[in-house]
mmCIF file of C-alpha atoms and ligand atoms in Angstrom:
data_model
loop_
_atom_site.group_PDB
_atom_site.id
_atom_site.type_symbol
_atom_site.label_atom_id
_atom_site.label_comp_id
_atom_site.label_asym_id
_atom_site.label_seq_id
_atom_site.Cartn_x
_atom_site.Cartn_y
_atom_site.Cartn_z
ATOM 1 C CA UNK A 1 8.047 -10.869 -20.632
ATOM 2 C CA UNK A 2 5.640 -11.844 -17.640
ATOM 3 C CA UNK A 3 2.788 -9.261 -17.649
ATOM 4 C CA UNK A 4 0.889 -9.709 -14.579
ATOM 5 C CA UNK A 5 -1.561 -7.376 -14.647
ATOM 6 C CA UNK A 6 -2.684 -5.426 -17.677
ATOM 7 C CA UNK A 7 -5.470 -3.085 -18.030
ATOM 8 C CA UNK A 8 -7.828 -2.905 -21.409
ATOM 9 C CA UNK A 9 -11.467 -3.069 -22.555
ATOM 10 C CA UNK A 10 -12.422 -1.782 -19.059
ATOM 11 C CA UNK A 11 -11.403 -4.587 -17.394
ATOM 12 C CA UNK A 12 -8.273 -5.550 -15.074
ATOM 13 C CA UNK A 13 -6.636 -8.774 -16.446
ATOM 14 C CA UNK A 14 -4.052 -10.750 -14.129
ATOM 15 C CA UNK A 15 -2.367 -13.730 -13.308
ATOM 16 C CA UNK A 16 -3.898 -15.965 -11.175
ATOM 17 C CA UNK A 17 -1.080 -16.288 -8.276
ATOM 18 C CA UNK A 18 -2.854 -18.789 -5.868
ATOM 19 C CA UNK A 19 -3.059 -21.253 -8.759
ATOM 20 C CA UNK A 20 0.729 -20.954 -10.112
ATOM 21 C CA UNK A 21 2.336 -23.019 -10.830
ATOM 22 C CA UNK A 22 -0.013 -25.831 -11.959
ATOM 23 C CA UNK A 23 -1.814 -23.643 -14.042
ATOM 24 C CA UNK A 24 -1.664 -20.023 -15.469
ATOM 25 C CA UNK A 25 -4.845 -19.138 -15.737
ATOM 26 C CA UNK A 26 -6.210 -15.194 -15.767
ATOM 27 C CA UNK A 27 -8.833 -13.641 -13.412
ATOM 28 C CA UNK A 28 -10.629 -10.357 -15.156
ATOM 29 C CA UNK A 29 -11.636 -7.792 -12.567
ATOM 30 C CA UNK A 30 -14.681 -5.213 -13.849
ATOM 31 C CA UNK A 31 -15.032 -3.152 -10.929
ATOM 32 C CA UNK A 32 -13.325 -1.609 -8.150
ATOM 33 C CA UNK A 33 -14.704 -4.317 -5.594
ATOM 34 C CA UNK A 34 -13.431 -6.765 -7.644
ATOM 35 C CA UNK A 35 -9.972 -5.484 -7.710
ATOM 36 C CA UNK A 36 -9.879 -5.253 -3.997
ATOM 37 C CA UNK A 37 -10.965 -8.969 -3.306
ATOM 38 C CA UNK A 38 -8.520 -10.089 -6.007
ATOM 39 C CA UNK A 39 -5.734 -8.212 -3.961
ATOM 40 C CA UNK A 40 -6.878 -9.252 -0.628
ATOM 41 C CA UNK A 41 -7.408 -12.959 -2.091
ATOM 42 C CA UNK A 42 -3.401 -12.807 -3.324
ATOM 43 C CA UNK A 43 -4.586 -13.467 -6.806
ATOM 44 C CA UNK A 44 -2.394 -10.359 -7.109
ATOM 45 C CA UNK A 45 0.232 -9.823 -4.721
ATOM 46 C CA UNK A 46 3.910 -8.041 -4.137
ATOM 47 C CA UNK A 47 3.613 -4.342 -2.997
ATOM 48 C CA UNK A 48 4.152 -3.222 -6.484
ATOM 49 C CA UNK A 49 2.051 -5.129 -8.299
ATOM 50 C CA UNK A 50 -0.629 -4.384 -5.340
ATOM 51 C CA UNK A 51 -0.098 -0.712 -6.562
ATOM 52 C CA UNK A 52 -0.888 -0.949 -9.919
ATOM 53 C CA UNK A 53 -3.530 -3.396 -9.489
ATOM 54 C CA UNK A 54 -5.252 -0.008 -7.096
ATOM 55 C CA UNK A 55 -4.429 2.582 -9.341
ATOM 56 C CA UNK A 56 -6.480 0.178 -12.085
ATOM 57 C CA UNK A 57 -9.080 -0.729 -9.598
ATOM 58 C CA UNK A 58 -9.930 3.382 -8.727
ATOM 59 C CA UNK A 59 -10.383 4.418 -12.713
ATOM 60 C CA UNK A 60 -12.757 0.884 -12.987
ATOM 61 C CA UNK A 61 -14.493 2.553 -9.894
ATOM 62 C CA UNK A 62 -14.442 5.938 -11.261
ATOM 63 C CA UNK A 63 -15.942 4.335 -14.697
ATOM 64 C CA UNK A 64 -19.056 3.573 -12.565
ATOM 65 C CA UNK A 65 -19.775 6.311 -10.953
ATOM 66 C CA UNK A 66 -22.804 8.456 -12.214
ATOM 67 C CA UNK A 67 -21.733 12.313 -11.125
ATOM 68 C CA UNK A 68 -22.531 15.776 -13.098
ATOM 69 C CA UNK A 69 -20.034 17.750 -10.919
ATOM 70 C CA UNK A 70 -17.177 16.751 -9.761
ATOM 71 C CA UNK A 71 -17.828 17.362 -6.120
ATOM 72 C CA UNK A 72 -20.600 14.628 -6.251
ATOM 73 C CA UNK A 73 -18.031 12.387 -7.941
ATOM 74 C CA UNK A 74 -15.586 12.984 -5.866
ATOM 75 C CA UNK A 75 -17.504 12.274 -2.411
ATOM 76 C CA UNK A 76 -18.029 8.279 -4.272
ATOM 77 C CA UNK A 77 -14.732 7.978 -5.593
ATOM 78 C CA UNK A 78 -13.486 9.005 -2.226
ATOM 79 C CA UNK A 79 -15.940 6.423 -0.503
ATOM 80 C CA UNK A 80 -14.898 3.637 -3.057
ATOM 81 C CA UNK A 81 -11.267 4.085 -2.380
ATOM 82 C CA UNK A 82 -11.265 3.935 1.445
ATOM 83 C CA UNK A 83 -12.767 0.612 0.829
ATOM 84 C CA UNK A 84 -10.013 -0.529 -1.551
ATOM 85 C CA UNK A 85 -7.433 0.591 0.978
ATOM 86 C CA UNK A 86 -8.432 -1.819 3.583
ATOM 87 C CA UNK A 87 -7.983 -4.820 1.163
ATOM 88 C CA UNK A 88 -4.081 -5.387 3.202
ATOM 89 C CA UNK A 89 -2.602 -3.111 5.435
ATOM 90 C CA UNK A 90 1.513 -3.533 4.860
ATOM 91 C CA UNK A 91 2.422 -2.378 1.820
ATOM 92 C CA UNK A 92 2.329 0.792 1.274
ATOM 93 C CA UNK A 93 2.205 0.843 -2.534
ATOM 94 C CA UNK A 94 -1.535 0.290 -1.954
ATOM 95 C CA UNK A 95 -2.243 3.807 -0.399
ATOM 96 C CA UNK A 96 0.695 5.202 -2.971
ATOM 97 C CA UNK A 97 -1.582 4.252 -6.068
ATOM 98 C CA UNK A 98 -4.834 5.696 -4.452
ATOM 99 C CA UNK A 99 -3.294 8.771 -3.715
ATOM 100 C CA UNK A 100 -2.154 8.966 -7.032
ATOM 101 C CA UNK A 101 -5.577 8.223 -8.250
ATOM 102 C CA UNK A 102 -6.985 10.286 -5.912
ATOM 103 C CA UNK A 103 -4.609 13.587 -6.664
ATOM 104 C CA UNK A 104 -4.884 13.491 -10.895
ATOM 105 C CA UNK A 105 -8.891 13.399 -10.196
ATOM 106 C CA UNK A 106 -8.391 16.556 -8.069
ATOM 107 C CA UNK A 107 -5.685 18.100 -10.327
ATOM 108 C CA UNK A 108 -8.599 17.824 -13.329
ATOM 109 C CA UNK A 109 -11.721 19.080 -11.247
ATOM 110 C CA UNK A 110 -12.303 21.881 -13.310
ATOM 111 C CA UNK A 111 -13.253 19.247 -16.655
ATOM 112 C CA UNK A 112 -16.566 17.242 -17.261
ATOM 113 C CA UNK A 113 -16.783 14.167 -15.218
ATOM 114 C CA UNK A 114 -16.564 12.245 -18.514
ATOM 115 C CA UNK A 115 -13.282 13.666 -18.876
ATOM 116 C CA UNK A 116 -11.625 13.205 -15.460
ATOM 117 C CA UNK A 117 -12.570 9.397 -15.839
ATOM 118 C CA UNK A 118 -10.621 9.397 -19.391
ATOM 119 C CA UNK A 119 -7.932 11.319 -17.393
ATOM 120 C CA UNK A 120 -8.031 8.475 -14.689
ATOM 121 C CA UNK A 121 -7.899 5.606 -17.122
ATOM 122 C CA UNK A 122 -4.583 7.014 -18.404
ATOM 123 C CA UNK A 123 -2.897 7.757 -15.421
ATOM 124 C CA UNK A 124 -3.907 4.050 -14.799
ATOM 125 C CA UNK A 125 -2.093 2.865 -18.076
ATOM 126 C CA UNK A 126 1.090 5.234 -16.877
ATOM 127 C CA UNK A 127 1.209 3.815 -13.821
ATOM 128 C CA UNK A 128 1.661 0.050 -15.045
ATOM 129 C CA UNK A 129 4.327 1.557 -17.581
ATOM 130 C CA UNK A 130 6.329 3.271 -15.032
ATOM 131 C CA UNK A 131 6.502 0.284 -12.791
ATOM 132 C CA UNK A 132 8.500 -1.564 -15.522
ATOM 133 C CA UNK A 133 10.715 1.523 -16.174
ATOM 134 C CA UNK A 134 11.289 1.845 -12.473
ATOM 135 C CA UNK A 135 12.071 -1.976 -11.939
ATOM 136 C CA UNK A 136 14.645 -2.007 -14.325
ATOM 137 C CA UNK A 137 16.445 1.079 -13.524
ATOM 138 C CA UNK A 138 16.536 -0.644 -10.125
ATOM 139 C CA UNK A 139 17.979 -3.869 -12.308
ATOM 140 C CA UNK A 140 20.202 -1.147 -13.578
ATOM 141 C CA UNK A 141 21.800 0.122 -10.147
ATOM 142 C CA UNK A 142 21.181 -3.427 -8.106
ATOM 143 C CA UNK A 143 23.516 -5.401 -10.610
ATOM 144 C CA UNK A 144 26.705 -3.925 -10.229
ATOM 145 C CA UNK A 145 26.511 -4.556 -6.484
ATOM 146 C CA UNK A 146 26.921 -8.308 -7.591
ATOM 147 C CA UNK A 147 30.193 -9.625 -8.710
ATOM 148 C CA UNK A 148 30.490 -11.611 -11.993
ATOM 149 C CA UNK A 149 29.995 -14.867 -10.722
ATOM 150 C CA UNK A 150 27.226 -14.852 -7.840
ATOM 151 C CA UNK A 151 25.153 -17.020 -5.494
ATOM 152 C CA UNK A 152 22.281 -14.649 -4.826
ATOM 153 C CA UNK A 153 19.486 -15.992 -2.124
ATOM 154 C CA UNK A 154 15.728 -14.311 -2.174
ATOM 155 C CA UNK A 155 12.944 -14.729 -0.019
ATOM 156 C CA UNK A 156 9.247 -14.489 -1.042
ATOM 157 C CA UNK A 157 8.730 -13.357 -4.464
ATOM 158 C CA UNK A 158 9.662 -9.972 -5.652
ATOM 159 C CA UNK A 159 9.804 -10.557 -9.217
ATOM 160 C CA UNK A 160 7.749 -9.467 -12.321
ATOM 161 C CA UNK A 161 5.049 -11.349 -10.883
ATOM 162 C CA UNK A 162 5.150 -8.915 -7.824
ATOM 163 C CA UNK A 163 5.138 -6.177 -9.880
ATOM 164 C CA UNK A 164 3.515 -4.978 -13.480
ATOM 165 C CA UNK A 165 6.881 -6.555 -14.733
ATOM 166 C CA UNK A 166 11.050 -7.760 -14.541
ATOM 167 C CA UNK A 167 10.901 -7.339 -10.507
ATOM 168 C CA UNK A 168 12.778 -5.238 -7.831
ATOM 169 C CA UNK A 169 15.138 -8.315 -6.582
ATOM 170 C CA UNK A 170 14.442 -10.401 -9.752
ATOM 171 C CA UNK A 171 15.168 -7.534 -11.438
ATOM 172 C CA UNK A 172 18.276 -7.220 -9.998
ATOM 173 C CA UNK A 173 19.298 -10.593 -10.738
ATOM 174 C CA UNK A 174 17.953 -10.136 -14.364
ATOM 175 C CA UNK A 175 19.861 -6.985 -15.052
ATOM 176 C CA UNK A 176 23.119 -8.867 -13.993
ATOM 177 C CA UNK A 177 22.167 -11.598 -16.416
ATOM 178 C CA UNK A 178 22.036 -9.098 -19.076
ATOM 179 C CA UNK A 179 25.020 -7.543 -18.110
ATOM 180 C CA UNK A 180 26.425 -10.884 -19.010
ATOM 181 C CA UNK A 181 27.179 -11.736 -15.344
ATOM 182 C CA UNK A 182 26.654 -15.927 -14.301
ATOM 183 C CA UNK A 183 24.146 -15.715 -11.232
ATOM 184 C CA UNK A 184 22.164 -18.637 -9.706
ATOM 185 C CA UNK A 185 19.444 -18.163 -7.476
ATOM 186 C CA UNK A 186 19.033 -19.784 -3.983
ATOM 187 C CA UNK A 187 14.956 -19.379 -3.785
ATOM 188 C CA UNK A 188 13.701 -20.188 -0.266
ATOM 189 C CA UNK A 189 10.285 -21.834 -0.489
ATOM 190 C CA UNK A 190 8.730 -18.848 1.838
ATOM 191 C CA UNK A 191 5.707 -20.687 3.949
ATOM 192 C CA UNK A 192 2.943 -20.876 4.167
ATOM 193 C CA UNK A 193 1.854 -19.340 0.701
ATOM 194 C CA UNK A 194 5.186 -20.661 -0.900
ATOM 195 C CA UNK A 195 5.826 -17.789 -3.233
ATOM 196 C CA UNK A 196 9.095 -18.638 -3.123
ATOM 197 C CA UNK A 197 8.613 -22.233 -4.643
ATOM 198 C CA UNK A 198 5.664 -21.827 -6.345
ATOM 199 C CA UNK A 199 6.239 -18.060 -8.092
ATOM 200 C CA UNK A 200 9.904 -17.064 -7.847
ATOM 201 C CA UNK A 201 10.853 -20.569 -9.202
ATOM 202 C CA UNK A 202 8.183 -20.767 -11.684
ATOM 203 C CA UNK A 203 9.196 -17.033 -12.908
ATOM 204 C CA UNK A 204 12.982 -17.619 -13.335
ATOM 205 C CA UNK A 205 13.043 -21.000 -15.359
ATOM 206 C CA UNK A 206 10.930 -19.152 -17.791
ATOM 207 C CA UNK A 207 13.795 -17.344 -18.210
ATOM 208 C CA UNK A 208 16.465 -19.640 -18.157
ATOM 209 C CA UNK A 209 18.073 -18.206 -14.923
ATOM 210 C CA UNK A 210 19.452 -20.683 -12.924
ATOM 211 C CA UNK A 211 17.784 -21.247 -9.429
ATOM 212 C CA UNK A 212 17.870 -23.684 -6.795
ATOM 213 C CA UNK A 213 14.468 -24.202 -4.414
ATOM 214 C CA UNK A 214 15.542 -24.561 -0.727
ATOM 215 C CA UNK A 215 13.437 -24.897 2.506
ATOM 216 C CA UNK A 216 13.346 -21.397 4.852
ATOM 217 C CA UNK A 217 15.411 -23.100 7.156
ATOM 218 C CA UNK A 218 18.312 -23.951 4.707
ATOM 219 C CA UNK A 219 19.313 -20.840 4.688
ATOM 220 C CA UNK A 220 21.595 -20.856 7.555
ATOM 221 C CA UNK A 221 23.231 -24.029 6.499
ATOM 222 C CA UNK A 222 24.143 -22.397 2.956
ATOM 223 C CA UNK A 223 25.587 -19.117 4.116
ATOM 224 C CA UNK A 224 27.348 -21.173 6.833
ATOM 225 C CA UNK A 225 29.158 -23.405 4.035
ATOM 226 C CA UNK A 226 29.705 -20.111 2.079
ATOM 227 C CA UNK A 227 27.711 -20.764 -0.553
ATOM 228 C CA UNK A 228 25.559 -17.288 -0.530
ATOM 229 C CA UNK A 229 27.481 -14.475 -1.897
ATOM 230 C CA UNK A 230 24.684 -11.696 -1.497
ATOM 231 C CA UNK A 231 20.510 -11.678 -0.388
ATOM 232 C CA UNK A 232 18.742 -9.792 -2.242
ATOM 233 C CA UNK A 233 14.659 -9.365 -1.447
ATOM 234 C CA UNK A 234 11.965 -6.662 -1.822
ATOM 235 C CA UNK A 235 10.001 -4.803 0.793
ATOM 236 C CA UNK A 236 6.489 -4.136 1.626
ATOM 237 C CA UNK A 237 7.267 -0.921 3.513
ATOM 238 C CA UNK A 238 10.084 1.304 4.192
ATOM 239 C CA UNK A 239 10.584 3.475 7.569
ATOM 240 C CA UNK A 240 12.690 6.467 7.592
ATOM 241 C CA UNK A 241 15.118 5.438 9.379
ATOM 242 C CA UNK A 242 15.625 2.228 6.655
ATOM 243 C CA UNK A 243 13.637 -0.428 9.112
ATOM 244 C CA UNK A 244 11.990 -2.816 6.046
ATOM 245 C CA UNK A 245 8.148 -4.898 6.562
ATOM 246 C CA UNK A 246 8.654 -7.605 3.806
ATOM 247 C CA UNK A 247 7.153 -11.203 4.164
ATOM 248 C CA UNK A 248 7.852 -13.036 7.388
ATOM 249 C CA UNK A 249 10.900 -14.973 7.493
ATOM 250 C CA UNK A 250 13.083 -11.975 5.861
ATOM 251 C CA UNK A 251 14.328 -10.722 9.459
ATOM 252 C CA UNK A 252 15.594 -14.442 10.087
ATOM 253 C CA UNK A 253 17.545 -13.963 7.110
ATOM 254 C CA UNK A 254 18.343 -10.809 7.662
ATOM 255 C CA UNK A 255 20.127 -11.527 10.669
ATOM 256 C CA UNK A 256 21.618 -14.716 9.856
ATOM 257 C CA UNK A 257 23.295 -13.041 6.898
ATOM 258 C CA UNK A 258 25.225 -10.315 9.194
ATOM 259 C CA UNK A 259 26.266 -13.418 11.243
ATOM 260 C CA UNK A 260 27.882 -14.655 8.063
ATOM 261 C CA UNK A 261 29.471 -11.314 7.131
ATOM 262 C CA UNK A 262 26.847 -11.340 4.025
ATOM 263 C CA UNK A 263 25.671 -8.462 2.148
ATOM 264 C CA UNK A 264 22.230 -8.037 2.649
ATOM 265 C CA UNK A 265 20.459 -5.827 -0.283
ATOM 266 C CA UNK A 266 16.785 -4.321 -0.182
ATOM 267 C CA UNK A 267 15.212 -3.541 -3.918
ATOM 268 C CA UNK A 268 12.393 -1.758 -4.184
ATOM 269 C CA UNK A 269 10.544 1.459 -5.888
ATOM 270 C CA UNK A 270 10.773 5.318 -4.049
ATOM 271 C CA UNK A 271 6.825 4.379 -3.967
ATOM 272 C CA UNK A 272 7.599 1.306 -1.240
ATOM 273 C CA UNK A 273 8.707 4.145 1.351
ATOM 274 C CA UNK A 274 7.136 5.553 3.748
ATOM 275 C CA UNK A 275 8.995 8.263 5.683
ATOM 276 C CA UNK A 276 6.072 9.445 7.609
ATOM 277 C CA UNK A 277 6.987 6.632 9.769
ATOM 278 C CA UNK A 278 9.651 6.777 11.612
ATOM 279 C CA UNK A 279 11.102 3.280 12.393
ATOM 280 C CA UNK A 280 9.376 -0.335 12.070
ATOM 281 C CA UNK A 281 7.927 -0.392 15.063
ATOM 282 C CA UNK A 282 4.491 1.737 13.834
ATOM 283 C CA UNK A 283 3.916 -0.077 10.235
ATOM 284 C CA UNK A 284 0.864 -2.258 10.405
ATOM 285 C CA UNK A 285 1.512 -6.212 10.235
ATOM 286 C CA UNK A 286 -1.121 -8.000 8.767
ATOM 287 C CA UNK A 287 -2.221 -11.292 10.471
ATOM 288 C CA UNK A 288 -4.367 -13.890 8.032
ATOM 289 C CA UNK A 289 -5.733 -17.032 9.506
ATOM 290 C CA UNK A 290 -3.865 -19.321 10.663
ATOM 291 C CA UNK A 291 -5.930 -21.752 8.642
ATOM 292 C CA UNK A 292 -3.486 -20.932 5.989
ATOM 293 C CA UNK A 293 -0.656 -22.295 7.823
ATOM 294 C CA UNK A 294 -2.660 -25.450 8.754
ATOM 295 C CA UNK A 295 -3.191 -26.132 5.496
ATOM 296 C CA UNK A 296 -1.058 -26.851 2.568
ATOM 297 C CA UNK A 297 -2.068 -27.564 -1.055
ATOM 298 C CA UNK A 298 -5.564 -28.223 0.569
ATOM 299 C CA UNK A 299 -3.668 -30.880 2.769
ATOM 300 C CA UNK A 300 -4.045 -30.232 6.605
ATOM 301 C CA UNK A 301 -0.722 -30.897 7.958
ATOM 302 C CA UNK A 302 -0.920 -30.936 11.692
ATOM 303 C CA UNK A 303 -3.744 -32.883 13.953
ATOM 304 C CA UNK A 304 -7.251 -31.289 13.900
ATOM 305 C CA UNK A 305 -7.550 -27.993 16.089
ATOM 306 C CA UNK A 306 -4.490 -27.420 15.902
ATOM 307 C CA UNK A 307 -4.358 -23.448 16.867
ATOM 308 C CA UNK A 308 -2.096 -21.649 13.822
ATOM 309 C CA UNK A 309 -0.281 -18.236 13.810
ATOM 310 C CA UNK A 310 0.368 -16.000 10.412
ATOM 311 C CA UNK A 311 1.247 -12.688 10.413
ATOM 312 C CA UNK A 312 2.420 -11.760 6.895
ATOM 313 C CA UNK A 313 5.425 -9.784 7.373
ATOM 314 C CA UNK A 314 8.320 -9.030 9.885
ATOM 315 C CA UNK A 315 10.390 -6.130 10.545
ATOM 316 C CA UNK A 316 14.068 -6.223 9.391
ATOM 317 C CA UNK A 317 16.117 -3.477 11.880
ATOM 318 C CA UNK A 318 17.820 -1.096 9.734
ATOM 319 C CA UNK A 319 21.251 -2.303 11.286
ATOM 320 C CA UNK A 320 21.102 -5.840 9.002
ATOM 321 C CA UNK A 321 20.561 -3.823 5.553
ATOM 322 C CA UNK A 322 23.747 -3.321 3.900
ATOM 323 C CA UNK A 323 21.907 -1.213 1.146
ATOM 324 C CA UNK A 324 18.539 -0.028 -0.101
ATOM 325 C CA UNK A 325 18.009 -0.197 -4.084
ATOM 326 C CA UNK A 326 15.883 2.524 -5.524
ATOM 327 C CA UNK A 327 15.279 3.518 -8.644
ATOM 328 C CA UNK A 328 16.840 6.709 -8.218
ATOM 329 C CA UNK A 329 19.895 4.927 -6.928
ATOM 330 C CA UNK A 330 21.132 3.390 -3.775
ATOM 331 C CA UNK A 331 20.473 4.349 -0.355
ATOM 332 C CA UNK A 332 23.494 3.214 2.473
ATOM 333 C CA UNK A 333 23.505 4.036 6.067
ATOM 334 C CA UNK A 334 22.789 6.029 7.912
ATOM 335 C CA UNK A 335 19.170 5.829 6.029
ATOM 336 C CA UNK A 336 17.597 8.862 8.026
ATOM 337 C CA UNK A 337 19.380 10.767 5.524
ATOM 338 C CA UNK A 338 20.227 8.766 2.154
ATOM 339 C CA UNK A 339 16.409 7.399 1.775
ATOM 340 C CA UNK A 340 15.751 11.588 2.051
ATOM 341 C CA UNK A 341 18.095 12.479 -0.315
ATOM 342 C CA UNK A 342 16.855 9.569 -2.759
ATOM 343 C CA UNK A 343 13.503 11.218 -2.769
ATOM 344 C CA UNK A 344 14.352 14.161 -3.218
ATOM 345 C CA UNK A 345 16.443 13.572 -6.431
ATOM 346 C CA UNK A 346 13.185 11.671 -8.313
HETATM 347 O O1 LIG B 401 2.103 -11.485 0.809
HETATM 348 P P1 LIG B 401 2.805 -11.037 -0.441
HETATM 349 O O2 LIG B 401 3.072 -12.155 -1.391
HETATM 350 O O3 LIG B 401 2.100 -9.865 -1.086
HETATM 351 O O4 LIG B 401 4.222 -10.515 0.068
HETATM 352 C C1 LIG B 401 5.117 -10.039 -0.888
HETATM 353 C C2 LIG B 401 6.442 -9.662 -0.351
HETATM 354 O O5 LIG B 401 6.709 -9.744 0.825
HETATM 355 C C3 LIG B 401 7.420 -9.098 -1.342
HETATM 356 O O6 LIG B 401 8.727 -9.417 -0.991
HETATM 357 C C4 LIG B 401 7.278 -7.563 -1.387
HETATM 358 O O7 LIG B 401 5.939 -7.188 -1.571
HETATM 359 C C5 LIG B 401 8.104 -6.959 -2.458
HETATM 360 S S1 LIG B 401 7.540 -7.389 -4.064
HETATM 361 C C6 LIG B 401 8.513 -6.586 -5.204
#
């Protein structure tokens, strides 16, 4: 199995995603800094795999601080992790492992500081176990939604290398594998960082799953000619009332699936919600530079000067999402109440 991030000898070791698939090379992060350049770099990337890589990157920080009570080392752990939670604003996995962090330091204030950092370092190593648990109980529940012979199209990459292992929407695919069923993928390239080509791809024929790369704007064409049977991608961020941030170009598929009468499935972990917001409309949207776009492969592809836009993400309305795949099963409309419900059964 992919492991894209693990977490031993006091270091954070993960795949290097900007340099897949040409080479597979590993970055090591020693400190919390570190960890929060790698994520905002996309060396690491995927809201899961962003939350792992934090919950790692707080015990490295907590490893560094010098404290004798743990009010002093508190007030620096606090400090570090504010940083770290700046590193990208849209998933919300990122302030979901902090918090985590953040709480089992508090729930063991009462033992030596040399303790609570031993304390940390597990919770840590739980963490990046529990996200391959959760992925493939979200395999388990995602793959009888597909029928025994299926066409499934992603966008982006929300496989095991978007999360400590097997995927949410990969892992959907790969539990209906196991389950014997025949899928092939339809992976759309995803510009401008081309996860879809360069990850998603890369990820499946290591595993013998059948895919096909096609361009973002195929899409259309191949629901149109019935060719998709269901979409299947991961989110960054949930709202309560089932609106889904995942990377831009998802809401174009989104809606072209409902125009094609095509179910259109969201997999992701309890952790990926966020009902303190109520609807897409108030989760953050990260913008990069639109140097990114401009440039491809370290090509420019469009005249000098040319003026570039990139946010990250979109917003999918509620209304195009047939389903929302949890690990503690699956959420249908109306999603006020059945993402509720789902968290309340964890
Ligand atoms: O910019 P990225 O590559 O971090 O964006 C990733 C996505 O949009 C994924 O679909 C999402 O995080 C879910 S990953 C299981």
């Amino acid at each position: 199995m992919i492991k894209t991030i693990e977490y031993q000898g006091g270091l954070a070791r993960m795949i290097d995603q900007t340099r897949l698939p040409r080479e597979k090379v590993f970055v090591d992060c020693r400190t919390i800094e570190e960890v929060g350049r790698a994520i905002q770099d996309l060396v690491i990337r995927g809201a899961p795999a962003i939350g792992v890589a934090a919950a790692i990157g707080v015990s490295l920080g907590a490893n560094a601080i010098e404290a004798n009570t743990f009010e002093a080392f508190y007030a620096r752990l606090e400090h570090q992790c504010d940083a770290l939670a700046k590193a990208r604003p849209t998933a919300a996995n990122l302030a979901w492992g902090i918090e985590r962090m953040k709480r089992t330091a508090r729930k063991h204030r009462h033992l030596p500081v040399a303790e609570i950092k031993e304390r940390l370092r597990q919770e840590a190593l739980a963490v990046v176990e529990e996200d391959i648990q959760i992925n493939r109980k979200i395999g388990g529940h995602g793959q009888a939604l597909l029928k025994e012979e299926s066409v499934v199209l992603t966008h982006c990459n929300a496989g095991a290398l978007a999360t400590a292992g097997y995927g949410t929407a990969l892992g959907v695919v790969r539990a209906a594998v196991e389950a014997g069923k025949r899928v092939n993928v339809l992976a759309n390239e995803t510009r401008p960082f081309f996860q879809g080509s360069r990850l998603t791809v890369w990820e499946l024929m290591e595993d013998g799953i059948p895919v096909k790369l096609i361009t973002d704007g195929m899409s259309g064409y191949f629901m149109m000619k019935q060719q998709v049977d269901a979409v299947v991608v991961g989110a960054d961020r949930i709202a309560a009332n089932g609106d889904v941030a995942n990377k831009i170009g998802t809401y174009m598929v989104a809606a072209l699936a409902h125009r094609h009468g095509i179910p259109f499935y969201v997999a992701a972990p309890v952790s990926t919600l966020d009902l303190t917001i109520a609807s897409g409309e108030a989760i953050p949207i990260e913008e990069r530079e639109g140097e990114e776009v401009v440039n491809v492969a370290g090509q420019s592809i469009a005249p000098e000067g040319t003026v570039a836009a990139y946010p990250a993400f979109d917003i999918t309305p509620h209304a195009l999402v047939t389903a929302i795949i949890t690990e503690n099963g699956i959420a249908r409309p109306p999603f006020d109440e059945s993402l509720k419900r789902l968290t309340e059964t964890g």
